[in-house]
PDB file of C-alpha atoms in Angstrom:
ATOM      1  CA  MET T   1    -141.842  92.592-115.930  1.00 84.00           C
ATOM      2  CA  MET T   2    -138.679  93.162-113.862  1.00 94.00           C
ATOM      3  CA  LYS T   3    -140.625  93.027-110.620  1.00 95.00           C
ATOM      4  CA  LYS T   4    -141.949  89.534-111.377  1.00 96.00           C
ATOM      5  CA  GLN T   5    -138.480  88.349-112.420  1.00 97.00           C
ATOM      6  CA  LEU T   6    -136.990  89.748-109.205  1.00 98.00           C
ATOM      7  CA  GLU T   7    -139.643  88.049-107.071  1.00 96.00           C
ATOM      8  CA  LYS T   8    -138.781  84.699-108.689  1.00 97.00           C
ATOM      9  CA  LEU T   9    -135.041  85.358-108.476  1.00 98.00           C
ATOM     10  CA  LEU T  10    -135.299  86.015-104.709  1.00 97.00           C
ATOM     11  CA  GLU T  11    -135.956  82.292-104.288  1.00 97.00           C
ATOM     12  CA  ASN T  12    -132.345  81.628-105.344  1.00 98.00           C
ATOM     13  CA  SER T  13    -130.827  83.788-102.601  1.00 98.00           C
ATOM     14  CA  LYS T  14    -128.700  81.949-100.059  1.00 97.00           C
ATOM     15  CA  SER T  15    -129.317  84.054 -96.959  1.00 95.00           C
ATOM     16  CA  TYR T  16    -129.114  81.518 -94.155  1.00 94.00           C
ATOM     17  CA  TYR T  17    -127.362  83.791 -91.680  1.00 93.00           C
ATOM     18  CA  TYR T  18    -129.058  87.186 -91.913  1.00 91.00           C
ATOM     19  CA  ASN T  19    -132.340  86.110 -93.511  1.00 93.00           C
ATOM     20  CA  TYR T  20    -132.287  89.087 -95.853  1.00 94.00           C
ATOM     21  CA  PRO T  21    -132.731  87.762 -99.420  1.00 97.00           C
ATOM     22  CA  VAL T  22    -131.801  90.216-102.166  1.00 97.00           C
ATOM     23  CA  ALA T  23    -132.097  89.919-105.944  1.00 98.00           C
ATOM     24  CA  ALA T  24    -130.647  92.134-108.685  1.00 98.00           C
ATOM     25  CA  ILE T  25    -131.038  92.314-112.429  1.00 98.00           C
ATOM     26  CA  LEU T  26    -128.543  94.341-114.442  1.00 98.00           C
ATOM     27  CA  GLU T  27    -130.088  95.503-117.718  1.00 98.00           C
ATOM     28  CA  CYS T  28    -127.763  96.259-120.623  1.00 98.00           C
ATOM     29  CA  ASN T  29    -128.386  98.604-123.533  1.00 98.00           C
ATOM     30  CA  ASP T  30    -128.633  95.640-125.918  1.00 98.00           C
ATOM     31  CA  GLY T  31    -131.425  94.093-123.821  1.00 98.00           C
ATOM     32  CA  LYS T  32    -129.226  91.425-122.210  1.00 98.00           C
ATOM     33  CA  LEU T  33    -130.005  90.798-118.548  1.00 98.00           C
ATOM     34  CA  PHE T  34    -127.565  89.610-115.890  1.00 98.00           C
ATOM     35  CA  TYR T  35    -128.959  88.144-112.698  1.00 98.00           C
ATOM     36  CA  GLY T  36    -127.595  88.208-109.181  1.00 98.00           C
ATOM     37  CA  VAL T  37    -128.599  87.152-105.687  1.00 98.00           C
ATOM     38  CA  ASN T  38    -126.866  87.536-102.369  1.00 98.00           C
ATOM     39  CA  VAL T  39    -124.944  84.466-101.267  1.00 98.00           C
ATOM     40  CA  GLU T  40    -124.020  84.517 -97.589  1.00 95.00           C
ATOM     41  CA  THR T  41    -121.452  82.398 -95.810  1.00 93.00           C
ATOM     42  CA  SER T  42    -120.647  81.928 -92.137  1.00 92.00           C
ATOM     43  CA  SER T  43    -117.832  84.456 -92.716  1.00 90.00           C
ATOM     44  CA  PRO T  44    -119.653  87.619 -93.925  1.00 81.00           C
ATOM     45  CA  GLN T  45    -116.800  88.915 -96.101  1.00 85.00           C
ATOM     46  CA  ALA T  46    -116.692  85.642 -98.034  1.00 92.00           C
ATOM     47  CA  GLY T  47    -120.231  86.111 -99.381  1.00 94.00           C
ATOM     48  CA  ILE T  48    -121.417  88.428-102.145  1.00 97.00           C
ATOM     49  CA  CYS T  49    -124.270  90.871-102.548  1.00 97.00           C
ATOM     50  CA  ALA T  50    -126.785  90.564-105.372  1.00 98.00           C
ATOM     51  CA  GLU T  51    -125.692  93.806-107.046  1.00 98.00           C
ATOM     52  CA  ARG T  52    -122.044  92.794-107.312  1.00 98.00           C
ATOM     53  CA  CYS T  53    -123.022  89.283-108.385  1.00 98.00           C
ATOM     54  CA  ALA T  54    -124.958  90.707-111.369  1.00 98.00           C
ATOM     55  CA  ILE T  55    -122.347  93.335-112.292  1.00 98.00           C
ATOM     56  CA  TYR T  56    -119.409  90.927-112.076  1.00 98.00           C
ATOM     57  CA  SER T  57    -121.290  88.392-114.180  1.00 98.00           C
ATOM     58  CA  ALA T  58    -121.774  91.021-116.894  1.00 98.00           C
ATOM     59  CA  ILE T  59    -118.080  91.938-116.758  1.00 98.00           C
ATOM     60  CA  ALA T  60    -117.107  88.243-116.974  1.00 98.00           C
ATOM     61  CA  ASN T  61    -119.198  88.078-120.134  1.00 98.00           C
ATOM     62  CA  GLY T  62    -117.368  90.972-121.789  1.00 98.00           C
ATOM     63  CA  TYR T  63    -119.680  93.849-120.914  1.00 98.00           C
ATOM     64  CA  ASN T  64    -118.505  97.172-119.442  1.00 97.00           C
ATOM     65  CA  LYS T  65    -119.928 100.351-117.974  1.00 97.00           C
ATOM     66  CA  GLU T  66    -120.914 101.810-121.347  1.00 98.00           C
ATOM     67  CA  ASP T  67    -123.129  98.751-121.901  1.00 98.00           C
ATOM     68  CA  PHE T  68    -125.104  99.053-118.641  1.00 98.00           C
ATOM     69  CA  LYS T  69    -128.551 100.692-118.730  1.00 98.00           C
ATOM     70  CA  SER T  70    -130.001 100.088-115.236  1.00 98.00           C
ATOM     71  CA  ILE T  71    -129.894  97.804-112.241  1.00 98.00           C
ATOM     72  CA  HIS T  72    -133.090  96.588-110.561  1.00 98.00           C
ATOM     73  CA  LEU T  73    -133.118  95.545-106.884  1.00 98.00           C
ATOM     74  CA  MET T  74    -135.530  93.799-104.557  1.00 97.00           C
ATOM     75  CA  ALA T  75    -135.303  92.366-101.056  1.00 96.00           C
ATOM     76  CA  LYS T  76    -137.777  90.465 -98.941  1.00 93.00           C
ATOM     77  CA  SER T  77    -138.491  93.600 -96.948  1.00 90.00           C
ATOM     78  CA  ASP T  78    -141.188  96.253 -96.701  1.00 88.00           C
ATOM     79  CA  LYS T  79    -138.511  98.937 -96.404  1.00 91.00           C
ATOM     80  CA  GLU T  80    -136.707 100.617 -99.253  1.00 91.00           C
ATOM     81  CA  ILE T  81    -133.553  98.791-100.274  1.00 92.00           C
ATOM     82  CA  THR T  82    -130.374 100.564-101.318  1.00 94.00           C
ATOM     83  CA  PRO T  83    -126.974  99.072-102.132  1.00 96.00           C
ATOM     84  CA  CYS T  84    -124.523  98.594 -99.262  1.00 94.00           C
ATOM     85  CA  PHE T  85    -121.330 100.647 -99.294  1.00 94.00           C
ATOM     86  CA  ILE T  86    -119.231  97.877-100.826  1.00 95.00           C
ATOM     87  CA  CYS T  87    -121.743  97.642-103.675  1.00 97.00           C
ATOM     88  CA  ARG T  88    -121.787 101.437-103.969  1.00 96.00           C
ATOM     89  CA  GLN T  89    -118.030 101.356-104.530  1.00 96.00           C
ATOM     90  CA  THR T  90    -118.537  98.769-107.264  1.00 97.00           C
ATOM     91  CA  LEU T  91    -121.199 101.009-108.838  1.00 97.00           C
ATOM     92  CA  VAL T  92    -118.786 103.965-108.764  1.00 96.00           C
ATOM     93  CA  ASP T  93    -115.933 101.922-110.255  1.00 96.00           C
ATOM     94  CA  TYR T  94    -117.782  99.893-112.881  1.00 97.00           C
ATOM     95  CA  CYS T  95    -120.902 101.877-113.833  1.00 97.00           C
ATOM     96  CA  ASN T  96    -121.556 105.271-115.373  1.00 96.00           C
ATOM     97  CA  LYS T  97    -122.720 108.026-113.044  1.00 95.00           C
ATOM     98  CA  ASP T  98    -126.119 108.173-114.747  1.00 97.00           C
ATOM     99  CA  LEU T  99    -126.893 104.446-114.349  1.00 98.00           C
ATOM    100  CA  GLU T 100    -130.359 104.090-112.836  1.00 98.00           C
ATOM    101  CA  ILE T 101    -130.738 102.055-109.652  1.00 98.00           C
ATOM    102  CA  ILE T 102    -134.373 100.962-109.513  1.00 98.00           C
ATOM    103  CA  CYS T 103    -135.514  99.586-106.156  1.00 97.00           C
ATOM    104  CA  TYR T 104    -138.811  97.758-105.632  1.00 96.00           C
ATOM    105  CA  PHE T 105    -140.343  97.603-102.151  1.00 94.00           C
ATOM    106  CA  ASN T 106    -143.783  97.468-100.562  1.00 90.00           C
ATOM    107  CA  ASN T 107    -145.535  97.962-103.940  1.00 90.00           C
ATOM    108  CA  LYS T 108    -143.441 101.097-104.528  1.00 94.00           C
ATOM    109  CA  THR T 109    -140.544 101.919-106.802  1.00 95.00           C
ATOM    110  CA  SER T 110    -137.604 104.197-106.068  1.00 96.00           C
ATOM    111  CA  ILE T 111    -135.217 105.359-108.797  1.00 97.00           C
ATOM    112  CA  LYS T 112    -131.826 106.897-108.102  1.00 97.00           C
ATOM    113  CA  LYS T 113    -128.737 107.408-110.215  1.00 97.00           C
ATOM    114  CA  VAL T 114    -125.272 106.336-109.127  1.00 97.00           C
ATOM    115  CA  GLU T 115    -124.193 109.993-108.802  1.00 95.00           C
ATOM    116  CA  GLU T 116    -127.140 110.671-106.437  1.00 95.00           C
ATOM    117  CA  LEU T 117    -126.525 107.627-104.261  1.00 94.00           C
ATOM    118  CA  CYS T 118    -122.723 107.957-104.240  1.00 92.00           C
ATOM    119  CA  VAL T 119    -122.232 111.702-103.926  1.00 90.00           C
ATOM    120  CA  TYR T 120    -118.678 111.530-102.600  1.00 85.00           C
ATOM    121  CA  GLY T 121    -117.553 108.319-104.276  1.00 83.00           C
ATOM    122  CA  PHE T 122    -113.899 107.354-104.169  1.00 87.00           C
ATOM    123  CA  THR T 123    -112.711 107.006-107.777  1.00 83.00           C
ATOM    124  CA  SER T 124    -109.510 106.293-109.673  1.00 82.00           C
ATOM    125  CA  GLU T 125    -109.071 110.082-109.876  1.00 83.00           C
ATOM    126  CA  ASP T 126    -108.538 110.083-106.102  1.00 86.00           C
ATOM    127  CA  LEU T 127    -105.534 107.774-106.402  1.00 88.00           C
ATOM    128  CA  ILE T 128    -102.087 109.314-106.552  1.00 73.00           C
TER     129      ILE T 128
END
């Protein structure tokens, strides 16, 4: 089910500059889904990745890390997709360590947890 939704969601990506469409669906424990796509601009830092788009949408709607069950990712690529390092920081800051990151690629599925993908994450505990 998620794979089909991600394939459809990829059509909404605005990836005019790098031609790398990405879609994300954040699944909450109550069954609510939050959708995200990457939106690029001519200034790379001004855009947003699909993962952060979905997570920030959930937060804007009153959800928090205890509510998040998993995040599903897909790109128009035959290679395995993983979140970029900016998105990994968002995962560390706003998701539980055991949140599943489910990546769909080339008719395969890869599942990792935040703590596996972000082994040495910088957290609020690192701040003085």
